[in-house]
Amino acid sequence: MSAPLLSAEGLTLRFGRVPALLGVSLDLFPGEVLAIVGESGSGKTTLLRVLSGQAAPQEGRVLYRGQDIAAMGEAALRRLLRSEWGYVHQNPRDGLRMSVSAGGNVGERLMAAGVRHYGRIRAAAREWLARVEIDPARMDDLPGTFSGGMQQRLQIARTLVTHPALVFMDEPTGGLDVSVQARLLDLIRGLVADLGLSVLLVTHDIAAARLLAGRILVMRRGEVVEQGLTERVLEDPQHPYTQLLVSSVLAA
Amino acid sequence: MSGVPGFSYAYLDEGTKRMLRRTLLKAVAIPGYQVPFGAREMPLPYGWGTGGIQVTAAIIGPSDVLKVIDQGSDDTTNAVSIRRFFRRVAGVATTERTTEATIIQTRHRIPETPLREGQILVYQVPMPEPLFRLEPRLAETRRLHALADYGLMQVRLYEDIVRHGAIATAYNHPVMVDGRYLMSPSPIPAFDNPKMHRMPALQLFGAGREKRIYAVPPYTDVVSLDFEDHPFRPIRAPHACALCGAADSYLDEVLTDDSGGRIFVCSDTDYCATRQAARQAAE
């Protein structure tokens, strides 16, 4: 087995007396989709923020390609975040620039990476909009005129345009209606397979985790209570909390 | 004048001038970087050149010759008042000739006559932060400068081309200084931007209200932002000056009557007057 792309060792973070993370360790291997599931307030999003360097843990460390991200410095971390990494927010308005056209949103990471050719930026934006099933004719429209599902797909296009190796997704299907969710999950699954992405997917939606993830990590009150292959965890949950979680999924 | 007890040369007290000079030295050492300073109340309102006048007061000496222009013009209220102010408080000679001046304080223009070594151009700057309007948090803009993270500005230019078909900033077009810092050239027309590139004169920028000073040392690279396939173009009205006939200077449009009559004249009054005098002498 190859070396992990991202690994965390003993992450602990408390907000005052409230523990958000308690000794969380995990490994993410290249090309793997790892889902982090758990109820609201279990520390999922905090874990994602710590893993992506946006919050510092009080104990433990995060290694990216064997390098401690805390020792990298802010400049290097930012460079990572806008080139090799991607972050898809739950609310597309957090990840998009609402005053900038769809094409500009997709092109921003290219421009930040130093591309200075208008025509090539347009061509890349057009290609990516088509890939996420947005009509390229709407390239010059503002994201505010898009539906929620389109905004989320636009955010994904904007994130993937620089071909990141690792993408953090925070509830990418949250707030969308069920049919739109299904199409979005399908789209993400296709892109992940095509691009060989490694993904850390935070979700409370067990169905989304089942569809996308190879491995699952179950969190409760800041602790990892169970982890393993998706099929194994969902078919044969060991921890009482996981059993509760799996049994509470509504059968369609 | 300096012998009068209780009088401090060039209006500011010595402590303030020392603070300003230290700020200026730092600004010159880091081209394009905005250095904070403790701007003082000056006897003119904010927006009239409080930053520029403080920079001028800190560098002026009795042997200097001062020229002040406002939008290229030597004879506007602001320019006349600031010239008179320094004649009184610093006892310096003033001029309207670009070639004779050692210090030129300017608002919104660079003189047409090329500047030479030894001259200092002092800009009055209303808003020193080029990322203003793109990023509302000043702490964040400072972080973006520190990390040279200027993709945002490029996105704005991209949006300009999307909406207008061309880069539409006619003035205050952002520049990269020495390949490192993004800088606002103050609201000079884009036509003047190329003059800043490798200029032999020292360029100092003072923003009084925003309390920032920055500088471009002589012969420093100043490059206007653009795209490879949409290169930066200095824009001027496609006319010749109605008074001196110049076809290469920046023009103001002037209404001449109430029936739509208008002429284009040089915005730089000294340049125009010099050319008219030369033409009369030749005739």
Coordinates of C-alpha atoms in Angstrom, one line a residue:
Chain A
M1 CA 0.0 0.0 0.0
S2 CA 1.3 3.5 -0.9
A3 CA 1.9 6.2 1.7
P4 CA -1.1 8.1 2.9
L5 CA -1.8 11.5 1.2
L6 CA -3.1 13.0 4.4
S7 CA -2.9 11.7 7.9
A8 CA -3.9 13.0 11.2
E9 CA -2.5 12.0 14.6
G10 CA -4.3 12.5 17.9
L11 CA -6.1 15.7 17.0
T12 CA -7.7 17.4 20.0
L13 CA -9.5 20.7 20.0
R14 CA -11.7 22.1 22.8
F15 CA -13.9 25.2 22.6
G16 CA -13.8 26.2 26.2
R17 CA -15.2 23.2 28.1
V18 CA -16.8 21.7 25.0
P19 CA -14.6 19.1 23.3
A20 CA -15.0 19.3 19.5
L21 CA -12.2 16.8 18.7
L22 CA -10.8 14.2 21.1
G23 CA -7.7 12.3 19.9
V24 CA -8.9 11.9 16.3
S25 CA -6.5 10.0 14.0
L26 CA -7.1 9.1 10.4
D27 CA -5.3 8.3 7.1
L28 CA -6.5 9.2 3.6
F29 CA -4.8 7.3 0.8
P30 CA -4.4 8.6 -2.8
G31 CA -7.6 8.2 -4.9
E32 CA -9.7 7.3 -1.9
V33 CA -13.0 8.8 -0.8
L34 CA -13.4 8.8 3.0
A35 CA -16.7 9.8 4.5
I36 CA -17.0 11.3 7.9
V37 CA -20.5 10.8 9.3
G38 CA -22.1 11.7 12.5
E39 CA -24.9 13.8 13.9
S40 CA -24.9 17.6 14.2
G41 CA -22.4 18.8 16.7
S42 CA -20.3 15.7 16.5
G43 CA -17.2 17.7 15.3
K44 CA -17.3 16.7 11.6
T45 CA -16.9 20.2 10.3
T46 CA -14.4 21.2 12.9
L47 CA -12.4 18.1 11.9
L48 CA -12.5 19.2 8.2
R49 CA -11.4 22.7 9.2
V50 CA -8.5 21.4 11.2
L51 CA -7.4 18.9 8.4
S52 CA -7.5 21.7 5.8
G53 CA -5.4 24.0 8.0
Q54 CA -8.1 26.6 8.6
A55 CA -8.1 25.9 12.4
A56 CA -5.2 24.8 14.5
P57 CA -5.5 21.8 16.8
Q58 CA -4.5 22.1 20.4
E59 CA -2.9 18.7 20.3
G60 CA -1.8 16.4 17.5
R61 CA -0.7 17.1 14.0
V62 CA -1.8 16.9 10.4
L63 CA 0.6 15.5 7.8
Y64 CA 0.1 16.2 4.0
R65 CA 2.4 14.0 1.9
G66 CA 4.4 13.4 5.1
Q67 CA 4.8 17.1 5.9
D68 CA 3.4 18.7 9.0
I69 CA 1.0 21.5 7.7
A70 CA 1.5 23.5 10.9
A71 CA 5.2 23.9 10.0
M72 CA 4.5 24.9 6.5
G73 CA 3.7 28.6 7.0
E74 CA 0.7 30.5 5.9
A75 CA 1.9 31.3 2.4
A76 CA 2.6 27.6 1.6
L77 CA -0.7 26.5 3.1
R78 CA -2.6 29.1 1.0
R79 CA -0.9 28.0 -2.1
L80 CA -1.9 24.4 -1.3
L81 CA -5.5 25.5 -0.6
R82 CA -5.8 27.2 -4.0
S83 CA -3.9 24.7 -6.1
E84 CA -3.5 21.1 -4.9
W85 CA -6.5 21.3 -2.5
G86 CA -10.1 22.2 -2.9
Y87 CA -12.8 23.0 -0.4
V88 CA -16.5 22.7 -1.2
H89 CA -18.7 24.5 1.3
Q90 CA -22.1 23.4 2.4
N91 CA -23.5 26.7 1.4
P92 CA -22.4 27.6 -2.2
R93 CA -22.6 31.2 -1.2
D94 CA -19.6 30.7 1.1
G95 CA -17.5 29.3 -1.7
L96 CA -18.6 31.5 -4.6
R97 CA -18.1 35.2 -5.3
M98 CA -21.6 36.3 -5.8
S99 CA -20.7 39.6 -7.5
V100 CA -18.5 37.8 -10.1
S101 CA -19.9 36.0 -13.2
A102 CA -19.9 32.2 -13.3
G103 CA -17.0 32.2 -15.7
G104 CA -15.0 34.5 -13.5
N105 CA -15.7 32.2 -10.5
V106 CA -14.4 29.2 -12.4
G107 CA -11.4 31.2 -13.7
E108 CA -10.4 32.7 -10.3
R109 CA -8.1 29.8 -9.3
L110 CA -6.5 29.7 -12.7
M111 CA -5.8 33.5 -12.4
A112 CA -4.5 33.0 -8.9
A113 CA -2.2 30.3 -10.3
G114 CA -0.8 32.9 -12.7
V115 CA -2.7 32.2 -16.0
R116 CA -2.9 35.5 -17.8
H117 CA -4.5 34.6 -21.1
Y118 CA -8.2 35.7 -21.2
G119 CA -9.1 33.3 -24.1
R120 CA -7.6 30.2 -22.3
I121 CA -9.3 31.1 -19.1
R122 CA -12.7 31.4 -21.0
A123 CA -12.1 28.1 -22.7
A124 CA -11.3 26.3 -19.4
A125 CA -14.4 27.9 -17.8
R126 CA -16.6 26.8 -20.7
E127 CA -15.3 23.2 -20.5
W128 CA -15.8 23.0 -16.8
L129 CA -19.3 24.4 -16.9
A130 CA -20.2 21.8 -19.4
R131 CA -18.7 19.1 -17.2
V132 CA -20.9 20.0 -14.3
E133 CA -23.9 20.3 -16.6
I134 CA -24.3 24.0 -16.6
D135 CA -25.2 25.5 -20.0
P136 CA -22.0 27.4 -21.1
A137 CA -24.3 30.1 -22.5
R138 CA -24.8 31.2 -18.9
M139 CA -21.1 31.7 -18.4
D140 CA -21.4 35.5 -18.0
D141 CA -24.4 35.4 -15.7
L142 CA -24.0 36.1 -12.0
P143 CA -24.3 33.0 -9.6
G144 CA -27.2 34.7 -7.9
T145 CA -29.4 34.0 -10.9
F146 CA -28.7 30.3 -10.6
S147 CA -30.7 27.7 -8.7
G148 CA -29.3 26.1 -5.5
G149 CA -28.2 23.0 -7.3
M150 CA -26.5 24.9 -10.1
Q151 CA -24.7 27.1 -7.6
Q152 CA -23.4 23.9 -5.9
R153 CA -22.2 22.5 -9.2
L154 CA -20.6 25.8 -10.1
Q155 CA -18.7 25.7 -6.8
I156 CA -17.5 22.2 -7.7
A157 CA -16.4 23.4 -11.1
R158 CA -14.6 26.3 -9.5
T159 CA -12.8 24.0 -7.1
L160 CA -11.8 21.3 -9.6
V161 CA -10.5 23.6 -12.4
T162 CA -7.0 23.4 -11.1
H163 CA -7.1 19.6 -10.9
P164 CA -6.6 19.4 -7.1
A165 CA -5.3 16.1 -5.6
L166 CA -7.4 16.4 -2.5
V167 CA -10.8 17.9 -2.1
F168 CA -12.6 18.6 1.2
M169 CA -16.4 18.5 0.9
D170 CA -18.6 19.8 3.7
E171 CA -22.1 18.4 3.2
P172 CA -22.1 19.2 -0.5
T173 CA -25.7 18.0 -0.9
G174 CA -27.0 19.7 2.2
G175 CA -29.9 22.1 1.5
L176 CA -30.8 20.6 -1.8
D177 CA -34.0 18.7 -2.6
V178 CA -33.8 15.0 -3.1
S179 CA -33.8 14.7 -6.9
V180 CA -31.2 17.4 -7.2
Q181 CA -29.1 15.6 -4.5
A182 CA -29.2 12.4 -6.5
R183 CA -27.9 14.1 -9.7
L184 CA -25.3 15.9 -7.8
L185 CA -24.0 12.8 -6.1
D186 CA -23.9 11.1 -9.5
L187 CA -21.9 14.0 -10.9
I188 CA -19.5 14.0 -8.0
R189 CA -19.0 10.2 -8.3
G190 CA -18.2 10.6 -12.0
L191 CA -15.7 13.4 -11.5
V192 CA -14.0 11.6 -8.6
A193 CA -13.5 8.5 -10.8
D194 CA -12.4 10.5 -13.8
L195 CA -9.9 12.7 -12.0
G196 CA -8.7 10.1 -9.5
L197 CA -9.4 12.6 -6.7
S198 CA -8.9 11.9 -3.0
V199 CA -11.9 13.2 -1.1
L200 CA -12.7 13.8 2.5
L201 CA -16.5 14.0 2.6
V202 CA -18.3 15.2 5.6
T203 CA -22.0 14.3 5.6
H204 CA -24.9 13.3 7.9
D205 CA -26.5 11.6 4.9
I206 CA -25.7 7.9 5.1
A207 CA -27.0 7.3 1.6
A208 CA -24.5 9.8 0.2
A209 CA -21.7 8.2 2.1
R210 CA -22.7 4.7 0.8
L211 CA -22.8 6.0 -2.8
L212 CA -19.5 7.8 -2.8
A213 CA -17.2 6.6 -0.1
G214 CA -14.9 3.6 0.1
R215 CA -14.4 4.0 3.8
I216 CA -16.5 5.5 6.6
L217 CA -15.5 7.1 9.8
V218 CA -18.2 7.6 12.4
M219 CA -17.9 10.5 14.8
R220 CA -19.7 11.2 18.0
R221 CA -19.0 14.0 20.5
G222 CA -15.6 14.6 19.0
E223 CA -14.5 11.0 19.0
V224 CA -14.2 8.4 16.3
V225 CA -16.3 5.6 17.5
E226 CA -16.0 3.3 14.5
Q227 CA -14.3 3.2 11.1
G228 CA -13.9 0.8 8.3
L229 CA -14.9 -0.1 4.7
T230 CA -18.3 1.4 3.9
E231 CA -20.0 -1.9 3.2
R232 CA -18.7 -3.4 6.5
V233 CA -19.7 -0.4 8.7
L234 CA -23.2 -0.1 7.1
E235 CA -24.0 -3.8 6.9
D236 CA -22.5 -4.8 10.2
P237 CA -22.2 -1.8 12.5
Q238 CA -20.3 -2.7 15.7
H239 CA -20.7 0.4 17.9
P240 CA -24.2 1.0 19.4
Y241 CA -24.2 4.6 18.1
T242 CA -23.4 3.4 14.5
Q243 CA -26.2 0.8 14.9
L244 CA -28.6 3.6 15.8
L245 CA -27.4 5.8 13.0
V246 CA -27.8 3.1 10.4
S247 CA -31.1 1.9 11.6
S248 CA -32.5 5.5 11.6
V249 CA -32.1 5.9 7.9
L250 CA -35.5 6.0 6.2
A251 CA -36.0 3.3 3.7
A252 CA -37.1 4.7 0.4
Chain B
M1 CA 12.7 82.6 8.6
S2 CA 14.2 79.6 10.4
G3 CA 15.7 82.0 12.9
V4 CA 12.3 83.1 14.2
P5 CA 11.8 81.6 17.7
G6 CA 8.9 79.2 18.0
F7 CA 8.7 78.7 14.3
S8 CA 9.2 75.3 12.8
Y9 CA 10.4 75.2 9.2
A10 CA 7.8 74.0 6.6
Y11 CA 4.9 74.0 9.1
L12 CA 5.4 70.6 10.7
D13 CA 7.3 70.2 14.0
E14 CA 10.6 68.4 13.9
G15 CA 9.3 65.3 15.5
T16 CA 6.6 64.9 12.9
K17 CA 9.1 65.5 10.0
R18 CA 11.4 62.9 11.4
M19 CA 8.6 60.4 11.7
L20 CA 7.6 61.2 8.1
R21 CA 11.2 60.8 6.8
R22 CA 11.6 57.4 8.5
T23 CA 8.3 56.3 6.9
L24 CA 9.6 57.6 3.5
L25 CA 12.9 55.7 3.8
K26 CA 11.0 52.5 4.6
A27 CA 8.6 53.1 1.7
V28 CA 11.5 53.7 -0.7
A29 CA 13.3 50.6 0.6
I30 CA 10.2 48.4 -0.1
P31 CA 8.8 49.7 -3.5
G32 CA 5.0 49.7 -3.6
Y33 CA 4.5 48.7 0.0
Q34 CA 2.1 50.9 2.0
V35 CA 3.8 52.1 5.2
P36 CA 1.5 53.3 7.9
F37 CA 2.3 56.7 9.5
G38 CA 0.7 59.1 11.9
A39 CA -0.9 61.7 9.6
R40 CA -1.4 65.1 11.2
E41 CA -4.1 67.6 10.9
M42 CA -3.2 70.0 8.1
P43 CA -4.7 73.4 7.3
L44 CA -6.7 72.0 4.5
P45 CA -9.6 69.5 4.3
Y46 CA -9.2 65.8 3.8
G47 CA -9.3 65.0 0.1
W48 CA -7.5 68.2 -0.8
G49 CA -4.1 66.7 -0.5
T50 CA -3.3 66.3 3.2
G51 CA -1.1 63.3 2.5
G52 CA 0.8 65.0 -0.4
I53 CA 1.3 68.2 1.6
Q54 CA 2.8 66.3 4.5
V55 CA 5.2 64.4 2.3
T56 CA 6.3 67.6 0.6
A57 CA 6.7 69.3 4.0
A58 CA 9.0 66.5 5.2
I59 CA 11.3 66.6 2.1
I60 CA 11.4 70.3 1.2
G61 CA 14.4 72.5 1.8
P62 CA 15.1 76.2 1.2
S63 CA 16.9 75.5 -2.1
D64 CA 14.0 73.5 -3.6
V65 CA 11.7 74.8 -6.3
L66 CA 8.1 73.7 -6.0
K67 CA 5.5 73.1 -8.6
V68 CA 2.0 72.0 -7.7
I69 CA -0.6 70.7 -10.2
D70 CA -4.2 69.7 -9.9
Q71 CA -5.4 67.5 -12.8
G72 CA -2.5 68.8 -14.8
S73 CA -3.3 72.4 -14.2
D74 CA -1.2 74.9 -12.3
D75 CA -3.9 77.5 -11.8
T76 CA -6.6 75.8 -9.9
T77 CA -7.5 76.9 -6.4
N78 CA -5.9 73.8 -4.8
A79 CA -2.6 74.1 -6.6
V80 CA -2.4 77.9 -6.1
S81 CA -3.1 77.5 -2.4
I82 CA -0.6 74.8 -1.7
R83 CA 2.1 76.7 -3.6
R84 CA 1.4 79.8 -1.6
F85 CA 1.4 77.8 1.6
F86 CA 4.9 76.5 1.0
R87 CA 6.1 79.9 -0.1
R88 CA 5.1 81.2 3.3
V89 CA 6.1 78.4 5.6
A90 CA 9.2 77.2 3.8
G91 CA 10.3 80.2 1.9
V92 CA 10.9 78.2 -1.2
A93 CA 10.7 79.4 -4.8
T94 CA 7.7 78.1 -6.8
T95 CA 7.3 77.6 -10.5
E96 CA 4.9 76.4 -13.1
R97 CA 7.6 74.9 -15.3
T98 CA 8.0 71.2 -15.0
T99 CA 11.7 71.4 -16.0
E100 CA 12.6 73.9 -13.4
A101 CA 10.9 72.2 -10.4
T102 CA 12.8 69.9 -8.0
I103 CA 9.6 68.8 -6.2
I104 CA 6.3 68.5 -8.1
Q105 CA 3.2 67.8 -5.9
T106 CA 0.4 66.4 -8.1
R107 CA -3.2 65.4 -7.9
H108 CA -4.4 63.0 -10.6
R109 CA -1.7 63.6 -13.3
I110 CA 1.9 63.0 -14.3
P111 CA 3.4 66.0 -16.3
E112 CA 3.7 65.3 -20.0
T113 CA 7.4 66.6 -20.0
P114 CA 9.5 63.6 -19.0
L115 CA 10.9 63.9 -15.5
R116 CA 14.7 63.6 -14.9
E117 CA 16.9 62.3 -12.2
G118 CA 16.9 64.4 -9.0
Q119 CA 13.3 65.5 -9.3
I120 CA 10.7 64.2 -6.9
L121 CA 7.1 63.6 -7.8
V122 CA 4.7 63.7 -4.8
Y123 CA 1.2 62.2 -5.4
Q124 CA -1.9 63.1 -3.4
V125 CA -3.6 59.7 -2.9
P126 CA -7.3 59.4 -1.8
M127 CA -7.3 55.6 -1.4
P128 CA -4.0 53.8 -1.3
E129 CA -5.4 50.3 -1.2
P130 CA -5.7 48.8 -4.7
L131 CA -7.8 45.9 -3.4
F132 CA -10.4 48.3 -1.9
R133 CA -13.9 47.4 -3.2
L134 CA -12.7 43.8 -3.9
E135 CA -11.9 42.9 -0.3
P136 CA -13.7 45.0 2.3
R137 CA -11.5 43.8 5.3
L138 CA -8.3 45.8 5.6
A139 CA -6.6 43.1 7.7
E140 CA -7.3 40.6 4.9
T141 CA -6.0 43.0 2.2
R142 CA -2.7 43.2 4.2
R143 CA -2.6 39.4 4.3
L144 CA -3.1 39.3 0.5
H145 CA -0.3 41.8 0.0
A146 CA 2.0 39.8 2.3
L147 CA 1.3 36.6 0.4
A148 CA 1.3 38.4 -3.0
D149 CA -2.1 36.8 -3.6
Y150 CA -3.4 39.0 -6.3
G151 CA -5.7 36.7 -8.3
L152 CA -8.7 38.8 -7.1
M153 CA -7.5 41.9 -9.0
Q154 CA -7.1 39.8 -12.1
V155 CA -10.7 38.5 -11.6
R156 CA -11.9 42.1 -11.7
L157 CA -10.1 42.8 -15.0
Y158 CA -11.7 39.6 -16.3
E159 CA -15.1 40.8 -15.3
D160 CA -14.4 44.1 -17.0
I161 CA -13.7 42.4 -20.3
V162 CA -16.8 40.2 -19.9
R163 CA -19.1 43.2 -19.4
H164 CA -17.5 45.8 -21.5
G165 CA -15.4 43.9 -24.1
A166 CA -12.2 45.6 -22.9
I167 CA -10.5 46.5 -19.6
A168 CA -12.6 49.5 -18.6
T169 CA -10.5 51.2 -15.9
A170 CA -9.8 54.6 -17.4
Y171 CA -8.0 55.8 -14.3
N172 CA -6.4 54.3 -11.2
H173 CA -5.5 51.2 -13.2
P174 CA -3.6 48.8 -10.8
V175 CA 0.1 48.3 -11.3
M176 CA 2.7 45.7 -10.1
V177 CA 5.8 47.4 -8.7
D178 CA 9.1 45.7 -9.0
G179 CA 7.3 42.4 -9.6
R180 CA 6.2 42.2 -6.0
Y181 CA 3.6 44.6 -4.7
L182 CA 0.3 45.5 -6.3
M183 CA -0.1 49.3 -6.1
S184 CA -2.7 51.9 -6.7
P185 CA -1.2 54.6 -8.9
S186 CA -3.6 57.1 -7.3
P187 CA -6.4 58.3 -9.7
I188 CA -4.1 59.2 -12.6
P189 CA -5.5 58.4 -16.0
A190 CA -4.4 55.0 -17.4
F191 CA -2.7 57.1 -20.1
D192 CA -0.1 58.2 -17.5
N193 CA 0.6 54.6 -16.2
P194 CA 3.5 53.9 -18.7
K195 CA 5.2 57.1 -17.5
M196 CA 5.7 55.5 -14.1
H197 CA 7.7 52.6 -15.5
R198 CA 11.4 53.1 -15.0
M199 CA 10.9 56.8 -14.3
P200 CA 14.2 58.6 -13.5
A201 CA 12.5 60.7 -10.8
L202 CA 11.6 59.5 -7.3
Q203 CA 7.9 59.0 -6.9
L204 CA 6.3 59.4 -3.4
F205 CA 2.7 58.8 -2.6
G206 CA 0.9 60.2 0.5
A207 CA -2.6 59.3 1.7
G208 CA -3.5 61.6 4.6
R209 CA -6.9 60.3 5.5
E210 CA -5.9 56.7 5.2
K211 CA -2.5 57.3 6.9
R212 CA -0.3 55.5 4.4
I213 CA 2.8 56.4 2.5
Y214 CA 4.3 54.4 -0.4
A215 CA 7.0 55.0 -3.0
V216 CA 8.5 54.0 -6.2
P217 CA 12.3 54.6 -6.4
P218 CA 13.9 55.8 -9.6
Y219 CA 14.2 53.3 -12.5
T220 CA 11.8 50.7 -10.9
D221 CA 9.6 48.5 -13.0
V222 CA 6.0 49.5 -12.9
V223 CA 3.8 47.2 -14.9
S224 CA 0.0 47.7 -15.5
L225 CA -2.0 44.6 -15.0
D226 CA -3.5 43.0 -18.1
F227 CA -4.1 39.8 -20.0
E228 CA -1.8 38.5 -22.7
D229 CA -4.6 38.6 -25.3
H230 CA -6.1 41.8 -23.9
P231 CA -3.0 44.0 -23.4
F232 CA -3.1 47.2 -21.4
R233 CA -3.8 50.2 -23.6
P234 CA -3.2 53.8 -22.5
I235 CA -6.4 55.7 -23.6
R236 CA -6.6 59.3 -24.8
A237 CA -9.3 61.2 -26.6
P238 CA -8.6 60.8 -30.4
H239 CA -8.1 64.5 -31.1
A240 CA -5.3 67.1 -31.2
C241 CA -5.1 69.9 -28.6
A242 CA -7.1 73.0 -29.9
L243 CA -4.5 75.4 -28.4
C244 CA -1.1 73.9 -29.1
G245 CA -2.0 71.1 -31.6
A246 CA -0.3 68.3 -29.6
A247 CA -1.5 64.9 -30.7
D248 CA 0.4 62.9 -28.0
S249 CA -0.8 64.6 -24.8
Y250 CA -3.7 63.8 -22.4
L251 CA -6.7 66.0 -23.3
D252 CA -9.5 67.6 -21.3
E253 CA -12.9 68.1 -23.0
V254 CA -14.0 71.7 -22.5
L255 CA -17.5 73.0 -23.2
T256 CA -17.4 76.4 -25.0
D257 CA -21.0 77.4 -25.3
D258 CA -24.6 76.3 -24.6
S259 CA -25.2 74.9 -28.1
G260 CA -22.9 71.8 -27.9
G261 CA -19.7 73.5 -28.8
R262 CA -16.7 71.8 -27.3
I263 CA -12.9 71.7 -27.7
F264 CA -10.2 69.4 -26.5
V265 CA -7.2 71.0 -24.8
C266 CA -4.1 69.7 -23.0
S267 CA -4.7 68.8 -19.4
D268 CA -1.1 69.7 -18.6
T269 CA -1.2 73.5 -18.8
D270 CA 2.6 74.0 -18.6
Y271 CA 3.1 71.6 -21.5
C272 CA 0.5 73.4 -23.6
A273 CA 1.8 76.9 -22.8
T274 CA 5.4 75.9 -23.5
R275 CA 4.4 74.5 -26.9
Q276 CA 2.3 77.6 -27.8
A277 CA 5.3 79.8 -26.8
A278 CA 7.6 77.8 -29.0
R279 CA 5.3 78.0 -31.9
Q280 CA 4.9 81.8 -31.6
A281 CA 8.6 82.2 -31.3
A282 CA 9.1 80.2 -34.5
E283 CA 6.6 82.3 -36.4

